[in-house]
PDB file of C-alpha atoms in Angstrom:
ATOM      1  CA  MET F1367      14.560   5.484  12.359  1.00  0.00           C
ATOM      2  CA  THR F1368      11.590   4.592  14.648  1.00  0.00           C
ATOM      3  CA  SER F1369      11.319   1.375  16.597  1.00  0.00           C
ATOM      4  CA  VAL F1370       7.674   1.203  16.181  1.00  0.00           C
ATOM      5  CA  PRO F1371       6.873  -1.509  13.521  1.00  0.00           C
ATOM      6  CA  LEU F1372       4.489  -0.916  10.656  1.00  0.00           C
ATOM      7  CA  SER F1373       1.678  -3.346   9.987  1.00  0.00           C
ATOM      8  CA  PRO F1374       1.012  -4.693   6.483  1.00  0.00           C
ATOM      9  CA  GLU F1375      -2.235  -2.814   6.482  1.00  0.00           C
ATOM     10  CA  GLU F1376      -0.661   0.455   7.365  1.00  0.00           C
ATOM     11  CA  PHE F1377       2.046  -0.027   4.760  1.00  0.00           C
ATOM     12  CA  ARG F1378      -0.452  -0.774   2.003  1.00  0.00           C
ATOM     13  CA  GLU F1379      -2.714   2.185   3.014  1.00  0.00           C
ATOM     14  CA  THR F1380       0.204   4.620   3.137  1.00  0.00           C
ATOM     15  CA  THR F1381       1.704   3.647  -0.181  1.00  0.00           C
ATOM     16  CA  THR F1382      -1.723   3.732  -1.832  1.00  0.00           C
ATOM     17  CA  ARG F1383      -2.276   7.209  -0.541  1.00  0.00           C
ATOM     18  CA  ILE F1384       1.142   8.409  -1.845  1.00  0.00           C
ATOM     19  CA  ALA F1385       0.506   6.879  -5.319  1.00  0.00           C
ATOM     20  CA  ASP F1386      -2.989   8.468  -5.487  1.00  0.00           C
ATOM     21  CA  ASN F1387      -1.465  11.717  -4.516  1.00  0.00           C
ATOM     22  CA  VAL F1388       1.024  11.575  -7.365  1.00  0.00           C
ATOM     23  CA  ARG F1389      -1.547  10.409  -9.833  1.00  0.00           C
ATOM     24  CA  ARG F1390      -3.285  13.740  -9.306  1.00  0.00           C
ATOM     25  CA  VAL F1391      -0.405  15.357 -11.174  1.00  0.00           C
ATOM     26  CA  ILE F1392       0.943  12.457 -13.360  1.00  0.00           C
ATOM     27  CA  ASP F1393      -1.873  10.590 -15.087  1.00  0.00           C
ATOM     28  CA  GLY F1394      -1.348   7.344 -16.997  1.00  0.00           C
ATOM     29  CA  LYS F1395       2.117   6.556 -15.735  1.00  0.00           C
ATOM     30  CA  ASP F1396       1.352   4.009 -12.972  1.00  0.00           C
ATOM     31  CA  HIS F1397       4.545   2.048 -13.649  1.00  0.00           C
ATOM     32  CA  ALA F1398       6.687   5.156 -13.266  1.00  0.00           C
ATOM     33  CA  ILE F1399       4.902   6.132 -10.059  1.00  0.00           C
ATOM     34  CA  ARG F1400       5.319   2.579  -8.570  1.00  0.00           C
ATOM     35  CA  SER F1401       8.902   2.532  -9.597  1.00  0.00           C
ATOM     36  CA  ALA F1402       9.556   5.864  -7.858  1.00  0.00           C
ATOM     37  CA  LEU F1403       7.953   4.482  -4.749  1.00  0.00           C
ATOM     38  CA  VAL F1404      10.220   1.365  -4.912  1.00  0.00           C
ATOM     39  CA  VAL F1405      13.352   3.702  -5.079  1.00  0.00           C
ATOM     40  CA  LEU F1406      12.069   5.686  -2.096  1.00  0.00           C
ATOM     41  CA  LEU F1407      11.352   2.550  -0.030  1.00  0.00           C
ATOM     42  CA  ALA F1408      14.700   0.889  -0.964  1.00  0.00           C
ATOM     43  CA  GLU F1409      16.680   4.003  -0.043  1.00  0.00           C
ATOM     44  CA  GLY F1410      17.966   4.323  -3.542  1.00  0.00           C
ATOM     45  CA  HIS F1411      18.052   7.302  -5.936  1.00  0.00           C
ATOM     46  CA  LEU F1412      16.105   7.851  -9.166  1.00  0.00           C
ATOM     47  CA  LEU F1413      17.273   9.101 -12.530  1.00  0.00           C
ATOM     48  CA  LEU F1414      14.494  10.307 -14.925  1.00  0.00           C
ATOM     49  CA  GLU F1415      15.685  10.582 -18.551  1.00  0.00           C
ATOM     50  CA  ASP F1416      13.565  11.773 -21.358  1.00  0.00           C
ATOM     51  CA  VAL F1417      12.849  14.599 -23.722  1.00  0.00           C
ATOM     52  CA  PRO F1418      11.738  17.966 -22.219  1.00  0.00           C
ATOM     53  CA  GLY F1419       8.142  18.425 -21.254  1.00  0.00           C
ATOM     54  CA  VAL F1420       6.933  14.953 -20.596  1.00  0.00           C
ATOM     55  CA  GLY F1421       6.667  15.359 -16.827  1.00  0.00           C
ATOM     56  CA  LYS F1422      10.036  14.347 -15.327  1.00  0.00           C
ATOM     57  CA  THR F1423      10.197  17.394 -12.930  1.00  0.00           C
ATOM     58  CA  ALA F1424       6.411  17.137 -12.242  1.00  0.00           C
ATOM     59  CA  LEU F1425       6.801  13.568 -11.085  1.00  0.00           C
ATOM     60  CA  ALA F1426       9.729  14.368  -8.753  1.00  0.00           C
ATOM     61  CA  ARG F1427       7.905  17.376  -7.319  1.00  0.00           C
ATOM     62  CA  ALA F1428       4.615  15.330  -6.850  1.00  0.00           C
ATOM     63  CA  LEU F1429       6.531  12.704  -4.946  1.00  0.00           C
ATOM     64  CA  ALA F1430       8.287  15.385  -2.819  1.00  0.00           C
ATOM     65  CA  ALA F1431       5.014  17.152  -2.074  1.00  0.00           C
ATOM     66  CA  SER F1432       3.481  13.881  -0.867  1.00  0.00           C
ATOM     67  CA  ILE F1433       5.989  13.733   1.956  1.00  0.00           C
ATOM     68  CA  ASP F1434       5.975  16.270   4.775  1.00  0.00           C
ATOM     69  CA  ALA F1435       9.648  16.667   4.674  1.00  0.00           C
ATOM     70  CA  ASP F1436      12.481  19.073   3.653  1.00  0.00           C
ATOM     71  CA  VAL F1437      12.497  19.323  -0.120  1.00  0.00           C
ATOM     72  CA  ARG F1438      14.924  21.329  -2.225  1.00  0.00           C
ATOM     73  CA  ARG F1439      15.290  21.768  -5.923  1.00  0.00           C
ATOM     74  CA  ILE F1440      18.602  22.430  -7.713  1.00  0.00           C
ATOM     75  CA  GLN F1441      18.542  23.677 -11.146  1.00  0.00           C
ATOM     76  CA  PHE F1442      21.777  22.376 -12.740  1.00  0.00           C
ATOM     77  CA  THR F1443      23.418  24.899 -15.095  1.00  0.00           C
ATOM     78  CA  PRO F1444      26.842  25.167 -16.593  1.00  0.00           C
ATOM     79  CA  ASP F1445      27.803  27.860 -13.980  1.00  0.00           C
ATOM     80  CA  LEU F1446      26.634  25.876 -10.939  1.00  0.00           C
ATOM     81  CA  LEU F1447      29.542  25.285  -8.524  1.00  0.00           C
ATOM     82  CA  PRO F1448      30.136  22.210  -6.377  1.00  0.00           C
ATOM     83  CA  GLY F1449      29.868  24.456  -3.248  1.00  0.00           C
ATOM     84  CA  ASP F1450      26.389  25.379  -4.311  1.00  0.00           C
ATOM     85  CA  VAL F1451      25.383  21.683  -3.923  1.00  0.00           C
ATOM     86  CA  THR F1452      27.296  20.601  -0.888  1.00  0.00           C
ATOM     87  CA  GLY F1453      27.824  23.854   0.975  1.00  0.00           C
ATOM     88  CA  VAL F1454      30.920  25.891   1.893  1.00  0.00           C
ATOM     89  CA  SER F1455      32.832  27.240   4.938  1.00  0.00           C
ATOM     90  CA  VAL F1456      32.167  30.902   5.495  1.00  0.00           C
ATOM     91  CA  PHE F1457      34.280  33.143   7.722  1.00  0.00           C
ATOM     92  CA  ASN F1458      32.395  34.666  10.628  1.00  0.00           C
ATOM     93  CA  PRO F1459      34.275  37.799  11.700  1.00  0.00           C
ATOM     94  CA  ALA F1460      32.226  37.983  14.823  1.00  0.00           C
ATOM     95  CA  VAL F1461      33.857  34.848  16.294  1.00  0.00           C
ATOM     96  CA  ARG F1462      36.829  34.796  13.945  1.00  0.00           C
ATOM     97  CA  GLU F1463      36.116  31.324  12.829  1.00  0.00           C
ATOM     98  CA  PHE F1464      34.953  29.514   9.681  1.00  0.00           C
ATOM     99  CA  GLU F1465      31.326  28.189   9.911  1.00  0.00           C
ATOM    100  CA  PHE F1466      29.777  25.627   7.540  1.00  0.00           C
ATOM    101  CA  SER F1467      26.874  27.029   5.407  1.00  0.00           C
ATOM    102  CA  PRO F1468      24.868  23.905   4.242  1.00  0.00           C
ATOM    103  CA  GLY F1469      24.278  23.621   0.531  1.00  0.00           C
ATOM    104  CA  ALA F1470      21.037  22.635  -1.270  1.00  0.00           C
ATOM    105  CA  VAL F1471      21.703  18.902  -0.830  1.00  0.00           C
ATOM    106  CA  PHE F1472      20.735  19.194   2.949  1.00  0.00           C
ATOM    107  CA  ALA F1473      17.099  17.962   2.522  1.00  0.00           C
ATOM    108  CA  HIS F1474      15.135  14.800   2.789  1.00  0.00           C
ATOM    109  CA  ILE F1475      14.355  14.920  -0.957  1.00  0.00           C
ATOM    110  CA  VAL F1476      16.685  16.686  -3.448  1.00  0.00           C
ATOM    111  CA  ILE F1477      15.353  17.378  -6.911  1.00  0.00           C
ATOM    112  CA  ALA F1478      18.386  17.612  -9.239  1.00  0.00           C
ATOM    113  CA  ASP F1479      16.787  19.162 -12.333  1.00  0.00           C
ATOM    114  CA  GLU F1480      18.507  18.731 -15.656  1.00  0.00           C
ATOM    115  CA  ILE F1481      21.642  17.326 -13.886  1.00  0.00           C
ATOM    116  CA  ASN F1482      23.544  16.716 -17.121  1.00  0.00           C
ATOM    117  CA  ARG F1483      23.536  20.427 -17.975  1.00  0.00           C
ATOM    118  CA  SER F1484      26.249  21.152 -15.392  1.00  0.00           C
ATOM    119  CA  SER F1485      29.970  20.300 -15.572  1.00  0.00           C
ATOM    120  CA  PRO F1486      31.246  16.854 -14.507  1.00  0.00           C
ATOM    121  CA  LYS F1487      32.939  18.621 -11.489  1.00  0.00           C
ATOM    122  CA  THR F1488      29.666  19.787 -10.268  1.00  0.00           C
ATOM    123  CA  GLN F1489      27.895  16.558 -10.899  1.00  0.00           C
ATOM    124  CA  SER F1490      30.560  14.656  -8.899  1.00  0.00           C
ATOM    125  CA  ALA F1491      29.634  16.879  -5.828  1.00  0.00           C
ATOM    126  CA  LEU F1492      26.721  14.520  -5.281  1.00  0.00           C
ATOM    127  CA  LEU F1493      28.831  11.330  -5.295  1.00  0.00           C
ATOM    128  CA  GLU F1494      29.645  11.217  -1.532  1.00  0.00           C
ATOM    129  CA  ALA F1495      26.045  12.467  -0.614  1.00  0.00           C
ATOM    130  CA  MET F1496      24.296   9.726  -2.668  1.00  0.00           C
ATOM    131  CA  GLU F1497      26.479   6.847  -1.391  1.00  0.00           C
ATOM    132  CA  GLU F1498      27.354   7.866   2.148  1.00  0.00           C
ATOM    133  CA  ARG F1499      24.544  10.149   2.882  1.00  0.00           C
ATOM    134  CA  GLN F1500      27.029  12.663   4.217  1.00  0.00           C
ATOM    135  CA  VAL F1501      29.049  15.664   2.983  1.00  0.00           C
ATOM    136  CA  SER F1502      32.702  16.285   3.721  1.00  0.00           C
ATOM    137  CA  VAL F1503      33.898  19.970   3.514  1.00  0.00           C
ATOM    138  CA  ASP F1504      37.324  21.241   4.712  1.00  0.00           C
ATOM    139  CA  GLY F1505      38.006  17.969   6.577  1.00  0.00           C
ATOM    140  CA  ARG F1506      34.739  17.903   8.418  1.00  0.00           C
ATOM    141  CA  THR F1507      31.911  15.459   7.841  1.00  0.00           C
ATOM    142  CA  HIS F1508      28.260  16.614   7.988  1.00  0.00           C
ATOM    143  CA  ALA F1509      25.526  14.052   8.056  1.00  0.00           C
ATOM    144  CA  LEU F1510      22.439  14.486   5.723  1.00  0.00           C
ATOM    145  CA  PRO F1511      18.837  14.005   6.899  1.00  0.00           C
ATOM    146  CA  ARG F1512      17.191  10.562   6.797  1.00  0.00           C
ATOM    147  CA  PRO F1513      15.520   9.494   4.768  1.00  0.00           C
ATOM    148  CA  PHE F1514      17.516  10.951   1.809  1.00  0.00           C
ATOM    149  CA  LEU F1515      16.448  10.680  -1.752  1.00  0.00           C
ATOM    150  CA  VAL F1516      17.914  12.269  -4.949  1.00  0.00           C
ATOM    151  CA  VAL F1517      15.506  12.472  -7.866  1.00  0.00           C
ATOM    152  CA  ALA F1518      17.472  13.702 -10.857  1.00  0.00           C
ATOM    153  CA  THR F1519      16.099  14.548 -14.346  1.00  0.00           C
ATOM    154  CA  GLN F1520      18.189  14.715 -17.451  1.00  0.00           C
ATOM    155  CA  ASN F1521      17.643  15.208 -21.125  1.00  0.00           C
ATOM    156  CA  PRO F1522      18.961  12.814 -23.643  1.00  0.00           C
ATOM    157  CA  LEU F1523      22.695  13.227 -24.230  1.00  0.00           C
ATOM    158  CA  GLU F1524      22.115  13.842 -27.889  1.00  0.00           C
ATOM    159  CA  MET F1525      20.657  17.251 -27.078  1.00  0.00           C
ATOM    160  CA  ASP F1526      22.906  20.414 -27.142  1.00  0.00           C
ATOM    161  CA  GLY F1527      24.466  21.733 -23.955  1.00  0.00           C
ATOM    162  CA  THR F1528      24.513  18.399 -21.985  1.00  0.00           C
ATOM    163  CA  TYR F1529      27.386  16.502 -20.358  1.00  0.00           C
ATOM    164  CA  ALA F1530      27.284  12.682 -19.917  1.00  0.00           C
ATOM    165  CA  LEU F1531      27.208  11.545 -16.323  1.00  0.00           C
ATOM    166  CA  PRO F1532      30.359   9.747 -15.243  1.00  0.00           C
ATOM    167  CA  GLU F1533      29.984   5.958 -14.847  1.00  0.00           C
ATOM    168  CA  ALA F1534      30.593   6.332 -11.078  1.00  0.00           C
ATOM    169  CA  GLN F1535      27.634   8.646 -10.733  1.00  0.00           C
ATOM    170  CA  VAL F1536      25.286   6.647 -12.984  1.00  0.00           C
ATOM    171  CA  ASP F1537      25.968   3.567 -10.794  1.00  0.00           C
ATOM    172  CA  ARG F1538      24.735   5.436  -7.739  1.00  0.00           C
ATOM    173  CA  PHE F1539      21.222   5.731  -9.245  1.00  0.00           C
ATOM    174  CA  MET F1540      19.102   2.637  -8.291  1.00  0.00           C
ATOM    175  CA  MET F1541      16.853   3.132 -11.369  1.00  0.00           C
ATOM    176  CA  ARG F1542      16.720   5.061 -14.593  1.00  0.00           C
ATOM    177  CA  LEU F1543      13.199   5.575 -15.946  1.00  0.00           C
ATOM    178  CA  SER F1544      11.858   7.167 -19.044  1.00  0.00           C
ATOM    179  CA  LEU F1545       8.363   8.453 -18.926  1.00  0.00           C
ATOM    180  CA  GLY F1546       7.605   8.665 -22.690  1.00  0.00           C
ATOM    181  CA  TYR F1547       4.741  10.724 -24.155  1.00  0.00           C
ATOM    182  CA  PRO F1548       1.285  10.477 -22.523  1.00  0.00           C
ATOM    183  CA  ASP F1549      -1.553   8.809 -24.444  1.00  0.00           C
ATOM    184  CA  ALA F1550      -4.287  10.952 -26.097  1.00  0.00           C
ATOM    185  CA  ASP F1551      -6.655  10.683 -23.144  1.00  0.00           C
ATOM    186  CA  ALA F1552      -4.111  11.624 -20.599  1.00  0.00           C
ATOM    187  CA  GLU F1553      -2.871  14.599 -22.560  1.00  0.00           C
ATOM    188  CA  ALA F1554      -6.412  15.791 -22.997  1.00  0.00           C
ATOM    189  CA  LEU F1555      -6.920  15.543 -19.277  1.00  0.00           C
ATOM    190  CA  MET F1556      -3.815  17.415 -18.614  1.00  0.00           C
ATOM    191  CA  LEU F1557      -5.163  20.309 -20.721  1.00  0.00           C
ATOM    192  CA  ARG F1558      -8.321  20.500 -18.635  1.00  0.00           C
ATOM    193  CA  GLN F1559      -6.408  20.198 -15.350  1.00  0.00           C
ATOM    194  CA  ARG F1560      -3.803  22.835 -16.152  1.00  0.00           C
ATOM    195  CA  ASP F1561      -6.417  25.294 -17.557  1.00  0.00           C
ATOM    196  CA  ALA F1562      -7.817  25.522 -14.008  1.00  0.00           C
ATOM    197  CA  GLY F1563      -4.470  25.785 -12.265  1.00  0.00           C
ATOM    198  CA  ASN F1564      -1.488  23.642 -11.442  1.00  0.00           C
ATOM    199  CA  PRO F1565      -2.538  20.451  -9.653  1.00  0.00           C
ATOM    200  CA  LEU F1566       0.878  20.461  -7.810  1.00  0.00           C
ATOM    201  CA  ASP F1567      -0.245  23.511  -5.868  1.00  0.00           C
ATOM    202  CA  ALA F1568      -3.222  21.563  -4.389  1.00  0.00           C
ATOM    203  CA  LEU F1569      -1.200  18.535  -3.200  1.00  0.00           C
ATOM    204  CA  GLU F1570      -0.979  17.957   0.644  1.00  0.00           C
ATOM    205  CA  PRO F1571       1.551  15.697   2.304  1.00  0.00           C
ATOM    206  CA  VAL F1572       0.253  12.279   3.257  1.00  0.00           C
ATOM    207  CA  VAL F1573       3.140  10.923   5.225  1.00  0.00           C
ATOM    208  CA  SER F1574       5.890  12.319   7.539  1.00  0.00           C
ATOM    209  CA  PRO F1575       9.699  11.531   7.376  1.00  0.00           C
ATOM    210  CA  GLN F1576       9.107   9.326  10.365  1.00  0.00           C
ATOM    211  CA  GLY F1577       6.398   7.504   8.416  1.00  0.00           C
ATOM    212  CA  VAL F1578       8.745   7.030   5.460  1.00  0.00           C
ATOM    213  CA  ALA F1579      11.366   5.557   7.848  1.00  0.00           C
ATOM    214  CA  ARG F1580       8.823   3.020   9.049  1.00  0.00           C
ATOM    215  CA  MET F1581       7.945   2.119   5.548  1.00  0.00           C
ATOM    216  CA  ILE F1582      11.609   1.683   4.725  1.00  0.00           C
ATOM    217  CA  ALA F1583      12.104  -0.582   7.687  1.00  0.00           C
ATOM    218  CA  PHE F1584       9.053  -2.574   6.614  1.00  0.00           C
ATOM    219  CA  ALA F1585      10.431  -3.111   3.140  1.00  0.00           C
ATOM    220  CA  ARG F1586      13.795  -3.978   4.424  1.00  0.00           C
ATOM    221  CA  GLY F1587      12.231  -6.862   6.473  1.00  0.00           C
ATOM    222  CA  VAL F1588      11.029  -8.673   3.345  1.00  0.00           C
ATOM    223  CA  HIS F1589      12.506 -12.127   3.177  1.00  0.00           C
ATOM    224  CA  VAL F1590      15.074 -13.099   0.426  1.00  0.00           C
ATOM    225  CA  SER F1591      15.986 -16.739   0.186  1.00  0.00           C
ATOM    226  CA  PRO F1592      19.481 -18.043  -0.642  1.00  0.00           C
ATOM    227  CA  ALA F1593      18.226 -19.150  -4.036  1.00  0.00           C
ATOM    228  CA  ILE F1594      17.007 -15.696  -4.802  1.00  0.00           C
ATOM    229  CA  GLU F1595      20.353 -14.105  -3.719  1.00  0.00           C
ATOM    230  CA  GLN F1596      22.178 -16.614  -6.060  1.00  0.00           C
ATOM    231  CA  TYR F1597      19.848 -15.664  -8.917  1.00  0.00           C
ATOM    232  CA  ALA F1598      20.633 -11.932  -8.475  1.00  0.00           C
ATOM    233  CA  VAL F1599      24.338 -12.668  -8.366  1.00  0.00           C
ATOM    234  CA  ALA F1600      24.120 -14.865 -11.479  1.00  0.00           C
ATOM    235  CA  LEU F1601      22.313 -12.096 -13.333  1.00  0.00           C
ATOM    236  CA  ALA F1602      24.902  -9.513 -12.470  1.00  0.00           C
ATOM    237  CA  ARG F1603      27.852 -11.884 -13.279  1.00  0.00           C
ATOM    238  CA  ALA F1604      26.272 -12.737 -16.652  1.00  0.00           C
ATOM    239  CA  THR F1605      26.586  -9.127 -17.682  1.00  0.00           C
ATOM    240  CA  ARG F1606      30.230  -9.027 -16.773  1.00  0.00           C
ATOM    241  CA  THR F1607      30.971 -11.889 -19.229  1.00  0.00           C
ATOM    242  CA  HIS F1608      28.644 -10.905 -21.977  1.00  0.00           C
ATOM    243  CA  PRO F1609      30.462 -10.357 -25.228  1.00  0.00           C
ATOM    244  CA  GLY F1610      28.436  -7.336 -26.208  1.00  0.00           C
ATOM    245  CA  LEU F1611      29.409  -5.273 -23.178  1.00  0.00           C
ATOM    246  CA  VAL F1612      32.599  -3.582 -22.210  1.00  0.00           C
ATOM    247  CA  LEU F1613      31.290  -2.807 -18.707  1.00  0.00           C
ATOM    248  CA  GLY F1614      28.882  -5.026 -16.773  1.00  0.00           C
ATOM    249  CA  ALA F1615      26.837  -4.619 -13.611  1.00  0.00           C
ATOM    250  CA  SER F1616      28.779  -3.682 -10.414  1.00  0.00           C
ATOM    251  CA  PRO F1617      28.373  -5.387  -7.053  1.00  0.00           C
ATOM    252  CA  ARG F1618      26.490  -2.246  -6.072  1.00  0.00           C
ATOM    253  CA  ALA F1619      24.014  -3.078  -8.750  1.00  0.00           C
ATOM    254  CA  THR F1620      23.471  -6.542  -7.344  1.00  0.00           C
ATOM    255  CA  LEU F1621      22.838  -5.066  -3.917  1.00  0.00           C
ATOM    256  CA  GLN F1622      20.413  -2.458  -5.234  1.00  0.00           C
ATOM    257  CA  LEU F1623      18.506  -4.995  -7.381  1.00  0.00           C
ATOM    258  CA  VAL F1624      17.768  -7.124  -4.328  1.00  0.00           C
ATOM    259  CA  ARG F1625      16.838  -4.037  -2.204  1.00  0.00           C
ATOM    260  CA  ALA F1626      14.517  -2.838  -5.074  1.00  0.00           C
ATOM    261  CA  ALA F1627      12.962  -6.340  -5.289  1.00  0.00           C
ATOM    262  CA  LYS F1628      12.225  -6.357  -1.498  1.00  0.00           C
ATOM    263  CA  ALA F1629      10.417  -3.071  -1.851  1.00  0.00           C
ATOM    264  CA  TRP F1630       8.513  -4.169  -4.930  1.00  0.00           C
ATOM    265  CA  ALA F1631       7.496  -7.386  -3.138  1.00  0.00           C
ATOM    266  CA  ALA F1632       6.195  -5.330  -0.221  1.00  0.00           C
ATOM    267  CA  LEU F1633       4.122  -3.120  -2.608  1.00  0.00           C
ATOM    268  CA  ARG F1634       2.705  -6.332  -4.066  1.00  0.00           C
ATOM    269  CA  GLY F1635       1.619  -7.467  -0.605  1.00  0.00           C
ATOM    270  CA  ARG F1636       4.172 -10.185  -0.105  1.00  0.00           C
ATOM    271  CA  ASP F1637       6.723 -10.566   2.645  1.00  0.00           C
ATOM    272  CA  TYR F1638       9.190 -12.543   0.453  1.00  0.00           C
ATOM    273  CA  VAL F1639      10.917 -12.084  -2.870  1.00  0.00           C
ATOM    274  CA  VAL F1640      10.283 -14.292  -5.951  1.00  0.00           C
ATOM    275  CA  PRO F1641      12.280 -14.554  -9.156  1.00  0.00           C
ATOM    276  CA  ASP F1642       9.770 -12.507 -11.142  1.00  0.00           C
ATOM    277  CA  ASP F1643      10.486  -9.485  -8.916  1.00  0.00           C
ATOM    278  CA  LEU F1644      14.103  -9.504 -10.032  1.00  0.00           C
ATOM    279  CA  ALA F1645      13.200 -10.024 -13.579  1.00  0.00           C
ATOM    280  CA  HIS F1646      10.593  -7.165 -13.487  1.00  0.00           C
ATOM    281  CA  LEU F1647      13.173  -4.791 -12.116  1.00  0.00           C
ATOM    282  CA  ALA F1648      16.300  -5.923 -14.136  1.00  0.00           C
ATOM    283  CA  ARG F1649      15.842  -3.392 -16.869  1.00  0.00           C
ATOM    284  CA  PRO F1650      15.460  -0.203 -14.916  1.00  0.00           C
ATOM    285  CA  VAL F1651      18.017  -1.278 -12.278  1.00  0.00           C
ATOM    286  CA  LEU F1652      20.822  -2.722 -14.466  1.00  0.00           C
ATOM    287  CA  ALA F1653      20.536  -1.389 -18.022  1.00  0.00           C
ATOM    288  CA  HIS F1654      21.818   2.156 -17.353  1.00  0.00           C
ATOM    289  CA  ARG F1655      25.028   0.707 -15.672  1.00  0.00           C
ATOM    290  CA  LEU F1656      25.913  -1.277 -18.747  1.00  0.00           C
ATOM    291  CA  ILE F1657      28.117   0.019 -21.600  1.00  0.00           C
ATOM    292  CA  PRO F1658      27.694  -1.827 -24.852  1.00  0.00           C
ATOM    293  CA  ALA F1659      30.720  -2.604 -26.962  1.00  0.00           C
ATOM    294  CA  ARG F1660      28.825  -1.073 -29.933  1.00  0.00           C
ATOM    295  CA  ALA F1661      25.179  -0.218 -30.819  1.00  0.00           C
ATOM    296  CA  PRO F1662      23.646  -1.211 -34.173  1.00  0.00           C
ATOM    297  CA  ALA F1663      23.487   1.563 -36.699  1.00  0.00           C
ATOM    298  CA  GLY F1664      20.686   4.064 -35.878  1.00  0.00           C
ATOM    299  CA  ARG F1665      20.183   2.634 -32.356  1.00  0.00           C
ATOM    300  CA  ARG F1666      20.995   4.253 -29.096  1.00  0.00           C
ATOM    301  CA  ALA F1667      23.437   2.607 -26.566  1.00  0.00           C
ATOM    302  CA  SER F1668      20.761   2.561 -23.898  1.00  0.00           C
ATOM    303  CA  ASP F1669      18.414   0.525 -26.219  1.00  0.00           C
ATOM    304  CA  ALA F1670      21.227  -1.937 -26.827  1.00  0.00           C
ATOM    305  CA  ALA F1671      21.816  -2.280 -23.130  1.00  0.00           C
ATOM    306  CA  ARG F1672      18.172  -3.071 -22.403  1.00  0.00           C
ATOM    307  CA  GLU F1673      18.230  -5.784 -25.056  1.00  0.00           C
ATOM    308  CA  ILE F1674      21.192  -7.352 -23.432  1.00  0.00           C
ATOM    309  CA  VAL F1675      19.474  -7.320 -19.996  1.00  0.00           C
ATOM    310  CA  ASP F1676      16.644  -9.297 -21.810  1.00  0.00           C
ATOM    311  CA  GLU F1677      19.126 -11.818 -23.178  1.00  0.00           C
ATOM    312  CA  VAL F1678      20.738 -12.261 -19.731  1.00  0.00           C
ATOM    313  CA  LEU F1679      17.245 -12.876 -18.251  1.00  0.00           C
ATOM    314  CA  GLY F1680      16.668 -15.457 -20.948  1.00  0.00           C
ATOM    315  CA  SER F1681      19.997 -17.275 -20.421  1.00  0.00           C
ATOM    316  CA  VAL F1682      20.253 -17.472 -16.613  1.00  0.00           C
ATOM    317  CA  PRO F1683      18.289 -20.372 -15.097  1.00  0.00           C
ATOM    318  CA  VAL F1684      15.438 -19.293 -12.916  1.00  0.00           C
ATOM    319  CA  PRO F1685      15.463 -20.844  -9.463  1.00  0.00           C
ATOM    320  CA  ILE F1686      12.495 -22.322  -7.768  1.00  0.00           C
ATOM    321  CA  ALA F1687      12.621 -20.158  -4.610  1.00  0.00           C
ATOM    322  CA  ASP F1688      11.413 -21.358  -1.312  1.00  0.00           C
ATOM    323  CA  ARG F1689      10.592 -19.074   1.642  1.00  0.00           C
TER     324      ARG F1689
END
C-alpha cells in the first residue's frame, strides 16, 4: 500500500477510465461493471454465475486487462489438483532441498473459470488464499500479491458435470452476479465488433497495482456512521431468524456488506454511506449466502433467497443516518 493519498478527482477519473475500458468489451452491462469495480475496491472476490456464452469470462478478462498487474487464468476441470492452484514443493537435487513452486493463484487477479467443474477438494484450495491472502504448503506460509482479487465464473448447478460450491467457499465471495442475455442492440453490436477482431486484444491497462492500492485506501476511508453499522447488523440478524431460511448471513457477510457500501458510496461521489447503499447491495452481497428451507415448485433456490432479502429490507427499519 502507498502512503500518498488519492484525491476525489483522481479516484473519479481512474474509476471512470476502468469502467470505460471494460465497456469496450462488455456493452449494455453497466450494473455488472460497476459491481465488479466495487468488489475490486472493497478487497472482495466476485462470483459470476450464468449460462455459458453471456460474457462471464469476458468481463473478468476485461477487468484484468484494465490493470497493469499479474493476471492468471485457471481453467477448472475435474482433473485439476489442489497443487495446481496453490503450488507444490519440488525437490531440487542440486541443493538437496525442497523448493516451493508457486501455483496459478500467485497473481494480483486470478480468473477461476468454471470453478464448479472441479472437485470440492480442488475448490477448497482457494479458501485460505481468498480469506487470508496467503497459501500454506508443507508447513510454510507464502504471502500473495496485493491487491488480490479472485473472479470466478460458474455455470448453473443444474447443468451436467458441475459440483456445488461448499457454503464456506460461497461465503468468501463478496458478490454473486448474473449477467443475463444482452439486449438486441448490444448483441448486434457484438456481432460487428467481433467480426473485425476480439476487442479484448486491443485493451490497454489504465492503472497500476499501486494505483489500485490507492483507490482501495480511498474507498476504505469513506465514513460509516454508528446508525448505518447498526442497520447492517440488523439486516444480517434478520436473515438468521427468518422462518424461510435454514442458513442466514454470516458475520463475514455483514462486514463485506459495509465494505462494499463504502466502495459504492465512493463511486457515487460521496465520502459517507447512506442506507440506500446497503439496500442497493443487499441482494448481490447477501442472497448467495442464504439457504432457503424450501423453494416453491418450479423456482430456483437462488430466486427464493433474493425474495427473502427483499422481505428483510422491507421489514427492518431504515435509520436516518447522520454523518
